[in-house]
XYZ file of N, CA, C and O in Angstrom:
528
model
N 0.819 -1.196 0.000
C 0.000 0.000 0.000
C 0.865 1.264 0.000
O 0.356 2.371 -0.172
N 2.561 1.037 0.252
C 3.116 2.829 0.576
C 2.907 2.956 -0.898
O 2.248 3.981 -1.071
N 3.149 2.425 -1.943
C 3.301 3.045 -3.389
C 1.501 3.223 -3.614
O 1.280 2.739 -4.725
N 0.783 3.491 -3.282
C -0.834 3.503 -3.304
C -0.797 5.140 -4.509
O -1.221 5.408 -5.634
N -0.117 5.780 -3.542
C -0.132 7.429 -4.334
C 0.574 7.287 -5.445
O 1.025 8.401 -5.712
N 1.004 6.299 -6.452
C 1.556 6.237 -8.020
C 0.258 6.415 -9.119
O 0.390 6.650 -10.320
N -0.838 6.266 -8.494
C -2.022 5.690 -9.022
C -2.396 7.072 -9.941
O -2.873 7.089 -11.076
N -2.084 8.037 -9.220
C -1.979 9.633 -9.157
C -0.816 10.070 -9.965
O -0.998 10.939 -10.818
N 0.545 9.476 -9.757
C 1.662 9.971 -10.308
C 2.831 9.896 -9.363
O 2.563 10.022 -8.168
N 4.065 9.714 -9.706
C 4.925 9.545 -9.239
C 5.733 10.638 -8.415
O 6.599 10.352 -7.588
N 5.297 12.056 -8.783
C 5.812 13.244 -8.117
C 4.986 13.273 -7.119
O 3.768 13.319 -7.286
N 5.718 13.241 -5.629
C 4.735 13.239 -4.566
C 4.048 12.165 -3.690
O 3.509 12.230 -2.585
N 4.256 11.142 -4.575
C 3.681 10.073 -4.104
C 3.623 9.698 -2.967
O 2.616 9.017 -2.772
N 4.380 9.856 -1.927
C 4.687 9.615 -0.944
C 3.218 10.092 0.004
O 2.321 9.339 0.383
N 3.333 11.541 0.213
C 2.550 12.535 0.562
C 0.958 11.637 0.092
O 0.054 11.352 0.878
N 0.986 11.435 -0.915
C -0.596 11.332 -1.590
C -1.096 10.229 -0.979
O -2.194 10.216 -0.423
N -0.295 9.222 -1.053
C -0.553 8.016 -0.282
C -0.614 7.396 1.031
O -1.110 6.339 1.420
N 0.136 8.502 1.717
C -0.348 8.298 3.232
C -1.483 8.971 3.120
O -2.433 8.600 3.809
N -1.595 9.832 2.442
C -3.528 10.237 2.586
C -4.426 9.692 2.341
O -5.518 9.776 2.902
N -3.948 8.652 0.945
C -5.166 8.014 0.706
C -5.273 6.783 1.677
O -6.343 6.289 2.030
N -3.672 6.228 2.174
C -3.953 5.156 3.156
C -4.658 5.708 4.636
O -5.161 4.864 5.376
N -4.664 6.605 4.878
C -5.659 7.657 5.991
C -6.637 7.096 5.890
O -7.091 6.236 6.643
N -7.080 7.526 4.930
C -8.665 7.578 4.254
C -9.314 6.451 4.692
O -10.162 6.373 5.581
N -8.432 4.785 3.371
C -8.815 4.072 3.256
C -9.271 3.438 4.955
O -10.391 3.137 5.367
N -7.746 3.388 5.776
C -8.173 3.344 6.878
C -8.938 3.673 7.523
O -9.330 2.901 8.398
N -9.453 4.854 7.406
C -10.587 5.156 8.165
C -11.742 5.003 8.359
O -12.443 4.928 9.369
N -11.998 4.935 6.761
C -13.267 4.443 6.279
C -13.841 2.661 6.838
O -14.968 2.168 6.801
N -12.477 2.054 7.336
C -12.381 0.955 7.731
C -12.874 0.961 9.151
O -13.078 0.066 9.971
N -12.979 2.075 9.164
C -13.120 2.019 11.114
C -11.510 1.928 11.484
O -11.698 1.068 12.344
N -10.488 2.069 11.513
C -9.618 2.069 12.301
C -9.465 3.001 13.389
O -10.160 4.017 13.350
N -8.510 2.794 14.552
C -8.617 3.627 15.423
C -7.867 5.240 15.063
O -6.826 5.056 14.433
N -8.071 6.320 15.242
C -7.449 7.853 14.452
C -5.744 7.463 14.708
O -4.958 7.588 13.769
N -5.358 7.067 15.837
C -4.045 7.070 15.995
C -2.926 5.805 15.324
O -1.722 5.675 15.548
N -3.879 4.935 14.399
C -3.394 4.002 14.025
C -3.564 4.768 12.105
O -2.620 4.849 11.319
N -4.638 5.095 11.893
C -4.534 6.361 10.751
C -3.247 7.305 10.790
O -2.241 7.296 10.080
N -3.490 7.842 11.491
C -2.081 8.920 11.551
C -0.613 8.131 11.196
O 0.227 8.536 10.393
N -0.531 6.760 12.104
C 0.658 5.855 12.211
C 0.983 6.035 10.640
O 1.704 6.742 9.937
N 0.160 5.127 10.510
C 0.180 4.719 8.721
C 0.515 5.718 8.122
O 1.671 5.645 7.707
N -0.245 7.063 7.786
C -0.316 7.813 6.769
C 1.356 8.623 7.522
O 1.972 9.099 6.569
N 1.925 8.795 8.500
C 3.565 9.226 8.835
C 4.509 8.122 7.996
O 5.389 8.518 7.232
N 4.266 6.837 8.193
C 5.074 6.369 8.152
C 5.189 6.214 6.145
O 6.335 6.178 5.696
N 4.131 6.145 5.230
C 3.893 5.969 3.971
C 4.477 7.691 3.505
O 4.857 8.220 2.460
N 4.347 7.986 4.461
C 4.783 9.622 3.737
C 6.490 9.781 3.895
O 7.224 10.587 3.323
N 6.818 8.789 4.810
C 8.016 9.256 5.320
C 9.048 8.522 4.075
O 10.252 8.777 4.056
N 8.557 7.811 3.300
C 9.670 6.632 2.736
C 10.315 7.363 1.418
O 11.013 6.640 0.707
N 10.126 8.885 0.982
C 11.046 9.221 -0.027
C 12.428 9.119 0.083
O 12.882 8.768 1.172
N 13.148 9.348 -0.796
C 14.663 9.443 -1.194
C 14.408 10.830 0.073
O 14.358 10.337 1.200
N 14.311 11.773 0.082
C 15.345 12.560 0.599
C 14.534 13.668 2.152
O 14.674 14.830 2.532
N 13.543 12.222 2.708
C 12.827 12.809 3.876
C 13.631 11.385 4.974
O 14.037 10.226 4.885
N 13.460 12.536 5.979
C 14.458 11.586 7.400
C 13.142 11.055 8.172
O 12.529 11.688 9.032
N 12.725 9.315 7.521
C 11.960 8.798 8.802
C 11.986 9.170 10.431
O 12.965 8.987 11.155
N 11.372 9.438 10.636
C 10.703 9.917 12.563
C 10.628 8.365 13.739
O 10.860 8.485 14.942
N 10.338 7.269 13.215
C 9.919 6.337 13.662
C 10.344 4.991 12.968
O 10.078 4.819 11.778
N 11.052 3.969 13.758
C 11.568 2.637 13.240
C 10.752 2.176 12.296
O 11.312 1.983 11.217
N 9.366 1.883 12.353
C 8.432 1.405 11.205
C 8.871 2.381 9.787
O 9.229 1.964 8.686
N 8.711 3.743 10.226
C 9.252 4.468 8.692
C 10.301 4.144 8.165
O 10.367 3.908 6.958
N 11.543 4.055 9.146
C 12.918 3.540 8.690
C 13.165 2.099 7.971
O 13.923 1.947 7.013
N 12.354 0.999 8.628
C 12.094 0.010 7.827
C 11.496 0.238 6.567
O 12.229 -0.102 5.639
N 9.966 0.888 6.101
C 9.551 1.062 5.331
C 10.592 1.957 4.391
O 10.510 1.622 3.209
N 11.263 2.699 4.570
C 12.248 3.866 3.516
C 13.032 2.611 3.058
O 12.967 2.190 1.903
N 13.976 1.886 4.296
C 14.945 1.121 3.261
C 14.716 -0.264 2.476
O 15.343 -0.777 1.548
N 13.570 -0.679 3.206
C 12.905 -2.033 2.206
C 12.570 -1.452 0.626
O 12.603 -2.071 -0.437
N 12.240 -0.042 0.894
C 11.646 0.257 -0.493
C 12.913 0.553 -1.627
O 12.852 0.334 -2.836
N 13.950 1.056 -0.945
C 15.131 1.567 -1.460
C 15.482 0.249 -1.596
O 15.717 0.072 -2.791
N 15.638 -0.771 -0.975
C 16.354 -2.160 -1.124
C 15.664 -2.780 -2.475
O 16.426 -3.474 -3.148
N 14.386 -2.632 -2.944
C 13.807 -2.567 -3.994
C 14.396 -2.463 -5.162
O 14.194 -3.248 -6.089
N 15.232 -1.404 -5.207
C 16.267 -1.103 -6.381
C 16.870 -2.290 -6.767
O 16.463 -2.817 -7.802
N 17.873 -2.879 -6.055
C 18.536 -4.157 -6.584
C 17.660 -5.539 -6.595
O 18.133 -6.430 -7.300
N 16.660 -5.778 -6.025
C 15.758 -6.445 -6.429
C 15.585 -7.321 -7.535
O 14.819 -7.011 -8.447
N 16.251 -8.432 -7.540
C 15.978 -9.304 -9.456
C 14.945 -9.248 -9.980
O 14.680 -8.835 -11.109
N 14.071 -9.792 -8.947
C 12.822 -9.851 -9.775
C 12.240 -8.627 -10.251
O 11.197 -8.785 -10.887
N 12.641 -7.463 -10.109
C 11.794 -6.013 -10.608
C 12.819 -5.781 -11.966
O 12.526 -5.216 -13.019
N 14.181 -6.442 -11.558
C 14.871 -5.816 -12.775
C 14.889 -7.264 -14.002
O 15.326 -6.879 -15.086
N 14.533 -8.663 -13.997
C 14.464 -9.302 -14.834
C 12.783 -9.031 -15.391
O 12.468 -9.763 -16.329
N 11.922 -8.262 -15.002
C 10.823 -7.677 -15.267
C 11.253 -6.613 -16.452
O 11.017 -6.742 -17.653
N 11.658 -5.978 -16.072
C 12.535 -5.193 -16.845
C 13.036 -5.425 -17.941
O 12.653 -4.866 -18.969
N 14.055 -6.364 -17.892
C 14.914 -6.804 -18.977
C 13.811 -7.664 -19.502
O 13.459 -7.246 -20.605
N 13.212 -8.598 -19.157
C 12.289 -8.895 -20.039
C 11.388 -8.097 -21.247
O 11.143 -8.403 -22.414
N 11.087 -7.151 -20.568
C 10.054 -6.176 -21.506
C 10.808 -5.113 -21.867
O 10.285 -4.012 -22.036
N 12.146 -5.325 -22.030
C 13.480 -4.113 -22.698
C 12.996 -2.807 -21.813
O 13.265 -1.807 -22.479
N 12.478 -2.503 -20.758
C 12.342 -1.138 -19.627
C 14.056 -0.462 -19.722
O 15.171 -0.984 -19.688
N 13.671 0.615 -19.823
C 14.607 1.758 -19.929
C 15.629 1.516 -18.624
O 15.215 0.439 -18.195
N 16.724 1.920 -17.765
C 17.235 1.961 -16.776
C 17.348 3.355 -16.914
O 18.416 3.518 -16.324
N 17.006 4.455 -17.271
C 17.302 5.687 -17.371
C 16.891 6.051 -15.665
O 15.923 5.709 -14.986
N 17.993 6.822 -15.377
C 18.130 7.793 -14.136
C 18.153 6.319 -13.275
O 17.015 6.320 -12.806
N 18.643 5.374 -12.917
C 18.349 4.506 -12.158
C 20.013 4.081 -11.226
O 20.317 3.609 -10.131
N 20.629 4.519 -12.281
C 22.665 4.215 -11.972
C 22.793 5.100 -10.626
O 23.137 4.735 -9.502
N 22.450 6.245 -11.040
C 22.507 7.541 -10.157
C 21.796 7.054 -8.458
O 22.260 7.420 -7.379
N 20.865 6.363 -8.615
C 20.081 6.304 -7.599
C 20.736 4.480 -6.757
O 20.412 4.098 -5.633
N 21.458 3.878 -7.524
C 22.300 3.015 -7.289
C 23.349 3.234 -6.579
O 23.553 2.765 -5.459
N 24.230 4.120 -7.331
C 25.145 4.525 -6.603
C 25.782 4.950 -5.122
O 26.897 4.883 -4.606
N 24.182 5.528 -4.633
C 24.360 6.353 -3.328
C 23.170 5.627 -2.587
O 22.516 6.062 -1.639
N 23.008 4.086 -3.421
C 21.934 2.905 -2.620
C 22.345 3.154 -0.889
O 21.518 3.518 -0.052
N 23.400 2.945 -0.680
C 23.933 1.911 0.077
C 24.255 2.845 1.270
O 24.313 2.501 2.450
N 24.450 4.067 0.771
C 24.962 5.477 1.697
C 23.466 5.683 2.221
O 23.450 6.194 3.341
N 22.487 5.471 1.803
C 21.632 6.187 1.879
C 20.292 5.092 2.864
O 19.188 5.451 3.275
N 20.672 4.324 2.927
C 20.169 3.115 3.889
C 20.172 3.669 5.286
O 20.979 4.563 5.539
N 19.424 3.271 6.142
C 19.464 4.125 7.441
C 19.529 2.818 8.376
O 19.661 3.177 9.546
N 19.484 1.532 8.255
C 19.461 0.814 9.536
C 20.067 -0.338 9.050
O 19.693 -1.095 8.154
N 21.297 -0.380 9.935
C 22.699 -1.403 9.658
C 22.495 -2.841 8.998
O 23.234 -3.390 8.181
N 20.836 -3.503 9.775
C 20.367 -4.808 8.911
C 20.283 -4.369 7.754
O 20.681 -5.196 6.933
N 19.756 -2.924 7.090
C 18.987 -3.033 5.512
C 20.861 -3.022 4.861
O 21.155 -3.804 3.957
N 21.668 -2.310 5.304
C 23.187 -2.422 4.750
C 23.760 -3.783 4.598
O 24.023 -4.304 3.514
N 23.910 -4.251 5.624
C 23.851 -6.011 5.342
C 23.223 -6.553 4.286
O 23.885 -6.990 3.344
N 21.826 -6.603 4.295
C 21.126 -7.118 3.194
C 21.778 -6.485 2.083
O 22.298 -7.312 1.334
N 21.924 -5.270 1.724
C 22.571 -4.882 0.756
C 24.110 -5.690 0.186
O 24.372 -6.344 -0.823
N 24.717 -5.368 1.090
C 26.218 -6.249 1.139
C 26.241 -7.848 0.149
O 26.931 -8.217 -0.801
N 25.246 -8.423 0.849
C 24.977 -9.267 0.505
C 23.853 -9.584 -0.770
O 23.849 -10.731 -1.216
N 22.935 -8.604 -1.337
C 22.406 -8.662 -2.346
C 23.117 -8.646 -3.628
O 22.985 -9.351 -4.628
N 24.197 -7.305 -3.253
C 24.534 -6.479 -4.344
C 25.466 -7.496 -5.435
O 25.590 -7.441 -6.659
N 25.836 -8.093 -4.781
C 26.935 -9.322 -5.920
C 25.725 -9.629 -6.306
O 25.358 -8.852 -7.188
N 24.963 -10.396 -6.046
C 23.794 -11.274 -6.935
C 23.117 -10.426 -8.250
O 22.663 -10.744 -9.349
N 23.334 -9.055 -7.428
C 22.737 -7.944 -8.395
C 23.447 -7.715 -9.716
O 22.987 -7.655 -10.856
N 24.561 -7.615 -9.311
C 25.904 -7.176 -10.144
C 25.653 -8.291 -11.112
O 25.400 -7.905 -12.253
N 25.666 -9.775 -10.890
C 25.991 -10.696 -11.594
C 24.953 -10.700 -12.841
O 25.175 -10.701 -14.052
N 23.587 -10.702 -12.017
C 22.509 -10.660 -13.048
C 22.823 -9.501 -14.253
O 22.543 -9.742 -15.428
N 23.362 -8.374 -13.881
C 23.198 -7.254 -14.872
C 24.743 -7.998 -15.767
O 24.547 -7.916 -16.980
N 25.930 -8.561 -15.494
C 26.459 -8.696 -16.480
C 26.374 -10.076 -17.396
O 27.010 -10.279 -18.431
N 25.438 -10.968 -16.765
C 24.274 -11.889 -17.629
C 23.253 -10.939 -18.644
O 22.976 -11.548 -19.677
N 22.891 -10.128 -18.590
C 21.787 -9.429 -19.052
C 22.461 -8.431 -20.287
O 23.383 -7.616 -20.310
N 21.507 -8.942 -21.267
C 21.654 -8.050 -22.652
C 21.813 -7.014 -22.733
O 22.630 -6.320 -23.338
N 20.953 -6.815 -22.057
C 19.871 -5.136 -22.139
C 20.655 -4.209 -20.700
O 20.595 -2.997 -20.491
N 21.299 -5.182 -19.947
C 22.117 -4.013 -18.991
C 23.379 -4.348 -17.994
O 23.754 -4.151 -16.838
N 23.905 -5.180 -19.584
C 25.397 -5.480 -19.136
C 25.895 -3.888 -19.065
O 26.635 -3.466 -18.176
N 25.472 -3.246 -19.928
C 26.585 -2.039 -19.883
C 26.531 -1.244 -18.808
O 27.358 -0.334 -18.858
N 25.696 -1.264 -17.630
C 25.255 -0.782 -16.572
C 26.182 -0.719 -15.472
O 26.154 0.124 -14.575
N 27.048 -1.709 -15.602
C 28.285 -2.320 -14.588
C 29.474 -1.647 -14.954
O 30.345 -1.855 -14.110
N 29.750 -1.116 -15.632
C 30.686 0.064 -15.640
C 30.727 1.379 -15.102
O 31.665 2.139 -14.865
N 29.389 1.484 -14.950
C 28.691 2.875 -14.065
C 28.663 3.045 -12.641
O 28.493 4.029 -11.921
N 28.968 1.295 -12.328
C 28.530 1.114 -10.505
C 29.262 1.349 -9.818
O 30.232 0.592 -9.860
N 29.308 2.273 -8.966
C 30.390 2.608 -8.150
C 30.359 1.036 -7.139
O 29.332 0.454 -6.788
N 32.031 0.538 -6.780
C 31.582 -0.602 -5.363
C 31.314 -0.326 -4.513
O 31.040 -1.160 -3.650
């Protein structure tokens, strides 16, 4: 549900979607302070806002951990998807992680990651760009 606000557009999303997860919640009957939870923590997960609360911090770097992800990027390479602006946001993956488990996971993803892209047609050339 944090990506809910794409539905709308990708500028902002963040913001849009803890509102609409508000909403949805509410409309659910949830309790107001479990609304609020949600809609902080879905707002908090952009690139360049500082989570308030461990649930946000999980939610920011699972989503960022997303990036190296196979299955989103053999999705990709399957249907020839652009990598445009995506190196950039690679690069400063790992700096930009906020809680020492999601760095680990990283550590340990990123070879698997690496390997797939210089298997891959469509974005062997990508691995020249990666900073280690």
């Amino acid at each position: 549900m944090h990506d809910v606000g794409r539905v709308v557009g990708s500028h902002n999303h963040e913001e849009i979607g803890g509102n609409i997860a508000f909403n949805v919640l509410k409309y659910n009957e949830f309790a107001d302070h479990e609304c609020k939870k949600c809609k902080q923590i879905i707002s908090e997960h952009a690139w360049l806002t500082t989570p308030t609360s461990l649930e946000a911090m999980i939610l920011k770097d699972s989503d960022k951990l997303g990036y190296i992800g196979l299955n989103r990027w053999k999705e990709c390479d399957k249907h020839n998807f652009s990598s445009n602006g995506l190196i950039s946001r690679l690069n400063i993956l790992r700096d930009n992680l906020i809680l020492d488990e999601s760095k680990e996971i990283f550590d340990e993803e990123f070879p698997k990651f690496k390997k797939f892209l210089s298997n891959s047609k469509n974005f062997r050339n990508l691995l020249g760009q990666l900073h280690d």
